[in-house]
mmCIF file of C-alpha atoms and ligand atoms in Angstrom:
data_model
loop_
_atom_site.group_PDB
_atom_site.id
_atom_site.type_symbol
_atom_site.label_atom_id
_atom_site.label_comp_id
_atom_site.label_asym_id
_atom_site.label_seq_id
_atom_site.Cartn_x
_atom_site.Cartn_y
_atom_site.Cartn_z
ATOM 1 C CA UNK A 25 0.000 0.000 0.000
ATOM 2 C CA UNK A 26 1.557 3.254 -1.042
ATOM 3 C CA UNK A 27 2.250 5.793 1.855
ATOM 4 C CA UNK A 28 1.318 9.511 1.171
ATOM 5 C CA UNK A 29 4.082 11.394 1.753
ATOM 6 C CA UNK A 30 3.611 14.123 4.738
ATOM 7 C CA UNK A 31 6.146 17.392 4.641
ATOM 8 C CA UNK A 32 5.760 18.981 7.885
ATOM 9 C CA UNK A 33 7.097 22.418 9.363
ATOM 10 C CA UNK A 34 7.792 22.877 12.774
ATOM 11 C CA UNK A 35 7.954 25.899 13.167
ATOM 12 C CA UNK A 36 9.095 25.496 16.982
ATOM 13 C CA UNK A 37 8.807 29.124 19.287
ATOM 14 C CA UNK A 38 9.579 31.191 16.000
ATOM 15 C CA UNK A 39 7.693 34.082 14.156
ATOM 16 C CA UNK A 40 6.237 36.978 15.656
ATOM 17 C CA UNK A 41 2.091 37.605 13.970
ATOM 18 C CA UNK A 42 3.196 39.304 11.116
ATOM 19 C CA UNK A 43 6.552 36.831 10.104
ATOM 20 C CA UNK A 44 3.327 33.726 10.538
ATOM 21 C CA UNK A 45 0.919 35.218 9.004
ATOM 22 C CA UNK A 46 3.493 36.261 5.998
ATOM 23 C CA UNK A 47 4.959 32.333 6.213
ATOM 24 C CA UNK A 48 1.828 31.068 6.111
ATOM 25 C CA UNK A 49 0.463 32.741 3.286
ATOM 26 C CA UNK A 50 3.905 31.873 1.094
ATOM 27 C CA UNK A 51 3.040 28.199 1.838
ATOM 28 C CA UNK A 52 -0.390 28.313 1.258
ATOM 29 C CA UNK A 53 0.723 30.224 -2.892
ATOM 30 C CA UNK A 54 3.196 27.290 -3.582
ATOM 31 C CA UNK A 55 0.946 24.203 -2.087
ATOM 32 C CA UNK A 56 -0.564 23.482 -4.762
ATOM 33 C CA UNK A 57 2.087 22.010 -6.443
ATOM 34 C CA UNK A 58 2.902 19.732 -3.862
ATOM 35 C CA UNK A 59 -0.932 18.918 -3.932
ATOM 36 C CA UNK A 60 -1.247 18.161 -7.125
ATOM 37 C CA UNK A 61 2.120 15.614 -6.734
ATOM 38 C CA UNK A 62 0.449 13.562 -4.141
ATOM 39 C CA UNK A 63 2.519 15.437 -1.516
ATOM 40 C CA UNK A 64 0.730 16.359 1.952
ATOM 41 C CA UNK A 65 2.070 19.642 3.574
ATOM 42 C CA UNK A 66 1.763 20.186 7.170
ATOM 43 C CA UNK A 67 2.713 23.289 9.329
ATOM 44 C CA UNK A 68 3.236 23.512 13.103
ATOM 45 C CA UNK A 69 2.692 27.237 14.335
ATOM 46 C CA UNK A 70 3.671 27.984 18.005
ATOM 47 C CA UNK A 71 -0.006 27.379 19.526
ATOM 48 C CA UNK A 72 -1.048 30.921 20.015
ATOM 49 C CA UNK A 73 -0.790 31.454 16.523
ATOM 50 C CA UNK A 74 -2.290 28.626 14.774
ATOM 51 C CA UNK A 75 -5.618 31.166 14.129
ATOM 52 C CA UNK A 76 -4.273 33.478 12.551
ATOM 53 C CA UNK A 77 -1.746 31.074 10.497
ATOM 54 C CA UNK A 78 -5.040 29.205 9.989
ATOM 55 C CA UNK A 79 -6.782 32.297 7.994
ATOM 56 C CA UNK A 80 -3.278 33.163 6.678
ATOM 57 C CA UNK A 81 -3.704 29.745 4.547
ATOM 58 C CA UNK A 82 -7.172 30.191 3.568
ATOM 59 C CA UNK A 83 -8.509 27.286 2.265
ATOM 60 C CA UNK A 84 -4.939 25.771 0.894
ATOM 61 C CA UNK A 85 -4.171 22.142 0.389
ATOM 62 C CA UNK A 86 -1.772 22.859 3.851
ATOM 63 C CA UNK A 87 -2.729 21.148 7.381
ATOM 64 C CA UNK A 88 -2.773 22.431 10.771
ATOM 65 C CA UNK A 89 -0.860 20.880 13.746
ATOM 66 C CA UNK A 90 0.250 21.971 17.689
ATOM 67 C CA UNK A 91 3.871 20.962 18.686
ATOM 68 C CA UNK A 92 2.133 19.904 21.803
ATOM 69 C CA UNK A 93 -0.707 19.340 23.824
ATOM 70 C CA UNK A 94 -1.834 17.721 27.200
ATOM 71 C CA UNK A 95 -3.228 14.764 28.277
ATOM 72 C CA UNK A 96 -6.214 16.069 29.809
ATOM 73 C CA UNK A 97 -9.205 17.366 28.114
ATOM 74 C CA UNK A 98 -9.209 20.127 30.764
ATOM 75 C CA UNK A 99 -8.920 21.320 34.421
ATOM 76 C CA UNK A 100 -6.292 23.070 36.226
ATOM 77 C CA UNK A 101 -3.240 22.830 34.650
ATOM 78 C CA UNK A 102 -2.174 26.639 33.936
ATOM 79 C CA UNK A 103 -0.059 26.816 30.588
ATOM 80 C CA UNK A 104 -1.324 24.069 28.936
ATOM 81 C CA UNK A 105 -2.765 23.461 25.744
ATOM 82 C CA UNK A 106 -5.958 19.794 25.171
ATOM 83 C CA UNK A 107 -5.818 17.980 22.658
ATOM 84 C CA UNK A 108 -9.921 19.143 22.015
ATOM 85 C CA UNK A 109 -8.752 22.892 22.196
ATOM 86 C CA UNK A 110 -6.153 22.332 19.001
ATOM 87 C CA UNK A 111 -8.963 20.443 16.952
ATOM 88 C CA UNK A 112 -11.124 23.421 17.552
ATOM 89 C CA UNK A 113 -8.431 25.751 16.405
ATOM 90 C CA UNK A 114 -8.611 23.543 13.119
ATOM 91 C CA UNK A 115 -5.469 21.145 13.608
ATOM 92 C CA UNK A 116 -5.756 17.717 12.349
ATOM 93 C CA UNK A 117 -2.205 16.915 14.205
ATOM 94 C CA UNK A 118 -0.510 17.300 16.964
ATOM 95 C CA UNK A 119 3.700 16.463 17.717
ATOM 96 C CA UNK A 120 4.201 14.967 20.668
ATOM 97 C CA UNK A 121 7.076 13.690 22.439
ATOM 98 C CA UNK A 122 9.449 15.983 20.132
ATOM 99 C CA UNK A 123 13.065 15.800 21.885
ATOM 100 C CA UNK A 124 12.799 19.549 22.609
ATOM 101 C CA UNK A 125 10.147 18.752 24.902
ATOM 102 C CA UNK A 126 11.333 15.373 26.654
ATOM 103 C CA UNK A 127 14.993 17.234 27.445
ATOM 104 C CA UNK A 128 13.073 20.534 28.367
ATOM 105 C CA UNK A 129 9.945 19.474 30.273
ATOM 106 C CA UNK A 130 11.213 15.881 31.642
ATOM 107 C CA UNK A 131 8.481 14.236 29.475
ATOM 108 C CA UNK A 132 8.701 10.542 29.439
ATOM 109 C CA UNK A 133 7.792 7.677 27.960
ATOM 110 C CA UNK A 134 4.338 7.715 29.404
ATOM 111 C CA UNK A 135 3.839 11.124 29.115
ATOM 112 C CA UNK A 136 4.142 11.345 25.325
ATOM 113 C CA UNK A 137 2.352 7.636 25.315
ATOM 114 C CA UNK A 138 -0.853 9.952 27.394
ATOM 115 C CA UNK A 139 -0.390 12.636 25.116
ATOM 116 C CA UNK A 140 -0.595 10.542 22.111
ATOM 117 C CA UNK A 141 -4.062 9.166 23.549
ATOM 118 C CA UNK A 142 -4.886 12.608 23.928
ATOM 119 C CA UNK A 143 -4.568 12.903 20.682
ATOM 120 C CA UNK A 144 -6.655 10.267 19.386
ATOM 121 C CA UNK A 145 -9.113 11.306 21.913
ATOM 122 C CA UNK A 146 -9.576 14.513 20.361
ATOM 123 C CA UNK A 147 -9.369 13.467 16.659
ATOM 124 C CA UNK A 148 -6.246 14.123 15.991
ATOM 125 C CA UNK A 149 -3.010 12.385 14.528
ATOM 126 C CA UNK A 150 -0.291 12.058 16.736
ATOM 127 C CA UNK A 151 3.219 12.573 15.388
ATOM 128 C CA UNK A 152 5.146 10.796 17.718
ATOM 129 C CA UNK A 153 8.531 11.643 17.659
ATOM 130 C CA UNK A 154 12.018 9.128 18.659
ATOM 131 C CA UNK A 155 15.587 9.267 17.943
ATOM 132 C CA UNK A 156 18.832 8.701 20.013
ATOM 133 C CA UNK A 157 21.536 11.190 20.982
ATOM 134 C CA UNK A 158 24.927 10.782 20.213
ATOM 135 C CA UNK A 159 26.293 9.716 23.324
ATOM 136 C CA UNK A 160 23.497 6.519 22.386
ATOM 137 C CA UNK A 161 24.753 6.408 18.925
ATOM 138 C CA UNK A 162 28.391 6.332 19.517
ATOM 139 C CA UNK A 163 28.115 3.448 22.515
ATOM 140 C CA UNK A 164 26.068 1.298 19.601
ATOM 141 C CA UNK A 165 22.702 1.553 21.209
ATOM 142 C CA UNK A 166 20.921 3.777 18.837
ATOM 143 C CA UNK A 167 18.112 0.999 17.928
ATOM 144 C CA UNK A 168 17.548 -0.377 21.387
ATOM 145 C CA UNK A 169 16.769 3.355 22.695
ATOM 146 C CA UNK A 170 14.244 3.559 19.778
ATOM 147 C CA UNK A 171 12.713 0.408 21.020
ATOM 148 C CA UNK A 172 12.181 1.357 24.393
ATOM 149 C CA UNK A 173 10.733 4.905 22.851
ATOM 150 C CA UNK A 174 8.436 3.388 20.586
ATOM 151 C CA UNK A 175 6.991 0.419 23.156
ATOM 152 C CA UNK A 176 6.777 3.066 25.967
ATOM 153 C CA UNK A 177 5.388 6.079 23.882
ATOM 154 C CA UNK A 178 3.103 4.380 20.664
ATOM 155 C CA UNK A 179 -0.536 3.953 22.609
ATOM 156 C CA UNK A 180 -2.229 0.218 21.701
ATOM 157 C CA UNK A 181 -4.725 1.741 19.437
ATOM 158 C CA UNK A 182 -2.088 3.450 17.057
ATOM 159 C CA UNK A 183 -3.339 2.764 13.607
ATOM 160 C CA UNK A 184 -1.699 4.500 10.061
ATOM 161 C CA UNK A 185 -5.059 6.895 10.626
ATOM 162 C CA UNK A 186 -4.418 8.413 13.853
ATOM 163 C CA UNK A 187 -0.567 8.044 14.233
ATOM 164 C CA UNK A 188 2.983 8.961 12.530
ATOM 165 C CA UNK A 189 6.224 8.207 13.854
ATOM 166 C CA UNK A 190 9.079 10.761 13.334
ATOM 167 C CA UNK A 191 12.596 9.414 13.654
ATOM 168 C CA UNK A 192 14.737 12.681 14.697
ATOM 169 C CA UNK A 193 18.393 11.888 15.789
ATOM 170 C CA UNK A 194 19.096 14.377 18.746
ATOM 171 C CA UNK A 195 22.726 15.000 17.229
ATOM 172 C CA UNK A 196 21.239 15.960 14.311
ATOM 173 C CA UNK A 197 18.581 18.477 14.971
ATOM 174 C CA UNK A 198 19.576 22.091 14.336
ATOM 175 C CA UNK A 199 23.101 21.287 14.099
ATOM 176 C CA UNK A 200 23.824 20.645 10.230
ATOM 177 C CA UNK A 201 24.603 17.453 10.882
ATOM 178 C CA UNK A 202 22.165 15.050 9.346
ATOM 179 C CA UNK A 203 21.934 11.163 8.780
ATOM 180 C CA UNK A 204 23.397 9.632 6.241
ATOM 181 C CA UNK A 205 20.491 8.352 3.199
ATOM 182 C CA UNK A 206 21.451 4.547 4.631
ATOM 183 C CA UNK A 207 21.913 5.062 8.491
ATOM 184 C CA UNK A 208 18.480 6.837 8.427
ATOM 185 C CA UNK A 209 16.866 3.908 6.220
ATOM 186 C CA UNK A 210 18.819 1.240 8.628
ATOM 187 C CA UNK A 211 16.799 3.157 11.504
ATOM 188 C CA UNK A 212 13.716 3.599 10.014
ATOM 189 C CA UNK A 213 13.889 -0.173 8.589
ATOM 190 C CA UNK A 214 14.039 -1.054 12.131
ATOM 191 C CA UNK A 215 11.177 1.527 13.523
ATOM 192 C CA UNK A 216 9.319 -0.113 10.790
ATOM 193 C CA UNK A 217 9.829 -3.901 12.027
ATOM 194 C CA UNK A 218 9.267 -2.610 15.694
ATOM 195 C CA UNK A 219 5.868 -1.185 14.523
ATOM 196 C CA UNK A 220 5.267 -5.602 12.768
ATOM 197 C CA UNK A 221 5.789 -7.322 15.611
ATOM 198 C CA UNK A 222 3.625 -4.986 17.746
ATOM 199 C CA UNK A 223 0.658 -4.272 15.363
ATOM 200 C CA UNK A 224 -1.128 -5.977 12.446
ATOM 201 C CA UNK A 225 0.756 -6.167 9.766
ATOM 202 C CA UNK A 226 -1.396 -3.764 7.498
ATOM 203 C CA UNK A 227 -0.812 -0.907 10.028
ATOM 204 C CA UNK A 228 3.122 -1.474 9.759
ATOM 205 C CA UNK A 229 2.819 -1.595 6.287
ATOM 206 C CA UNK A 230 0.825 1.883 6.111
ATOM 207 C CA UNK A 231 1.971 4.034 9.061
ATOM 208 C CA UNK A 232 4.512 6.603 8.019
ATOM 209 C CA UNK A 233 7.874 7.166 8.846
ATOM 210 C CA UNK A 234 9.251 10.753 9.212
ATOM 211 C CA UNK A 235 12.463 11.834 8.818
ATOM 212 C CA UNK A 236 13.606 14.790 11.279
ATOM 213 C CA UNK A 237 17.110 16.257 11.355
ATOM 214 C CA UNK A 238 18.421 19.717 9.599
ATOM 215 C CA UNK A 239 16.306 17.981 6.590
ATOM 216 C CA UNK A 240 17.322 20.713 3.884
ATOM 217 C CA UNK A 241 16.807 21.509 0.119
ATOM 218 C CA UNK A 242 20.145 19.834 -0.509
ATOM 219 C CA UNK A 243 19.416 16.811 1.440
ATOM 220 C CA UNK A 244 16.200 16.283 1.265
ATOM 221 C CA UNK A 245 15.964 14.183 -2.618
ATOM 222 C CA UNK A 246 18.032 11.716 -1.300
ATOM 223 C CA UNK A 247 16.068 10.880 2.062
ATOM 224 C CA UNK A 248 12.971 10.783 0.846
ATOM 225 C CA UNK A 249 14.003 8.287 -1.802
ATOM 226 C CA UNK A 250 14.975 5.564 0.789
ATOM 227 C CA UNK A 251 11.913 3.071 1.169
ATOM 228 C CA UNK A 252 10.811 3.664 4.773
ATOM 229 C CA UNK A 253 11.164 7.597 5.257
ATOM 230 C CA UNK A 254 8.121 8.651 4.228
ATOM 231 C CA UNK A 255 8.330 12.136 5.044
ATOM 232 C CA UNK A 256 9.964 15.062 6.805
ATOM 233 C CA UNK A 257 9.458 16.366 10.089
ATOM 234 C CA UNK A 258 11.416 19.847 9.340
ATOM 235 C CA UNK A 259 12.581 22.707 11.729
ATOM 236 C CA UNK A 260 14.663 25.744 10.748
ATOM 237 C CA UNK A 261 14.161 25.009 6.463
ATOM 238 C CA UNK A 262 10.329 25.537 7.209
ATOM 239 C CA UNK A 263 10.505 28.351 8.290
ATOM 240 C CA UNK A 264 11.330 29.846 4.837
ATOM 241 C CA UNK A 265 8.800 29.019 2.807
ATOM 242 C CA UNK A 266 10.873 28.475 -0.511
ATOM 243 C CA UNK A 267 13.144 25.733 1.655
ATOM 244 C CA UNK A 268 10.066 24.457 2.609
ATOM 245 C CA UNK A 269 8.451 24.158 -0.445
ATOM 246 C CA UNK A 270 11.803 22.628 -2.421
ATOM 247 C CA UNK A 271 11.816 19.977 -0.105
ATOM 248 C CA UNK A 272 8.275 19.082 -0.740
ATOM 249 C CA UNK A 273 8.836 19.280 -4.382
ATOM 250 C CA UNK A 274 12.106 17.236 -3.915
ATOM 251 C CA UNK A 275 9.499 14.583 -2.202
ATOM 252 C CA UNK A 276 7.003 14.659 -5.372
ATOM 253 C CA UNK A 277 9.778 14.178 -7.452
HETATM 254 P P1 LIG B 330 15.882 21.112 12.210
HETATM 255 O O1 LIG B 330 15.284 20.831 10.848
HETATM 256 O O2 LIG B 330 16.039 22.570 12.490
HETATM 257 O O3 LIG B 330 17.130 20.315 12.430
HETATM 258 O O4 LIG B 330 14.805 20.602 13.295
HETATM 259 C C1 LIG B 330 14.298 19.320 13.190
HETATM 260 C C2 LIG B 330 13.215 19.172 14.177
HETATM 261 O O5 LIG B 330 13.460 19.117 15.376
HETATM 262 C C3 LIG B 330 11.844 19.107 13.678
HETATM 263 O O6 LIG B 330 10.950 18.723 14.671
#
């Protein structure tokens, strides 16, 4: 079964109103393209902007998502962002469990596992994101950490509707540095028999496989081309809409 490629920007705690509104309206002029090659665009706006970046895009073939939301569907938990709230905001994802957040907020396992059902509670998608740091990678344990993050953080009733998994090496976010075409497909190979031996085997076969990492124009061809990335989860390149774009086109290619 053929698995539609998702490009999606996270645009992490960037843009003031007028830079999102601008960057979302540049997206939302070039989407079509992407559209029309079977490419599905996706863009992450800090949460207090996703209205506004929402009737910046206007009707374009682009999705909404939050970088994060909580576990509950409300009550007292000052700062925080439901699930429910985002869907009403018009997301149709949410990231969860993005390295950012487990380093800067302590979230674990469970957490992003609750957050995930949060998710599917509120009908969203769940991106849920893994990947190693280099300390990990250079003692050789690179897979088993990914194993550990996908049993503790995938909920039981992940299906290829309601859930994506985004492999982002730690070493390799925001730093330049990016995984090699093979050592990403090696990883991703491996997320992908993880997600076999857990659920049926149509689900493995459909659920996509991000790529996230300093994914770039220059990069970006060759990534996408392996068999198991299915997609980008991208940080600084979205937030210029031409880099953003390019690397869509690069995945309709
Ligand atoms: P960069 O593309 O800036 O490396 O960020 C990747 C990322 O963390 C996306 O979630």
């Amino acid at each position: 079964m053929a698995r539609t490629t998702l490009i999606a920007g996270n645009w992490k705690m960037n843009g003031r109103l007028e830079e999102a509104q601008a960057l979302g309206r540049a997206v939302a002029v070039g989407s079509d393209a992407a559209f029309a090659a079977g490419v599905e665009l996706l863009v992450c706006p800090p949460a207090v902007l996703i209205p506004p970046v929402a009737a910046a895009l206007a009707g374009a073939p682009v999705k909404l998502g939050g970088q994060d939301c909580h576990a509950a569907a409300s009550g007292a938990h000052t700062g925080d962002v439901a699930a429910e709230m985002l869907a009403d905001a018009g997301c149709s994802y949410v990231i969860v469990g993005h390295s950012e957040r487990r380093a800067d907020h302590g979230e674990d396992d469970a957490v992003v596992r609750a957050k995930a059902e949060a998710a599917h509670r509120a009908g969203l998608s769940a991106i849920v994101c893994v990947g190693e740091t280099r300390a990990e990678r250079d003692a050789g344990r690179a897979l088993e950490i990914i194993s550990g993050q996908l049993a503790g953080s995938l909920p039981d009733g992940a299906s290829a509707a309601n859930t994506v998994v985004a492999y982002e090496p730690v070493w390799a976010i925001g730093t330049g540095l990016t995984a090699t075409p093979a050592d990403a497909q090696d990883v991703h190979a491996h997320i992908r028999a993880e997600l076999r031996a857990r659920f049926a085997g149509e689900t493995a076969q459909a659920m996509r496989i991000l790529y996230g990492g300093s994914m770039k124009p220059g990069n970006a061809a060759e990534l996408l081309a392996q068999p198991d990335i299915d997609g980008g989860l991208i940080g600084g390149a979205s937030l210029k809409a031409e880099e953003f774009l390019t690397i869509a086109g690069a995945a309709g290619a």
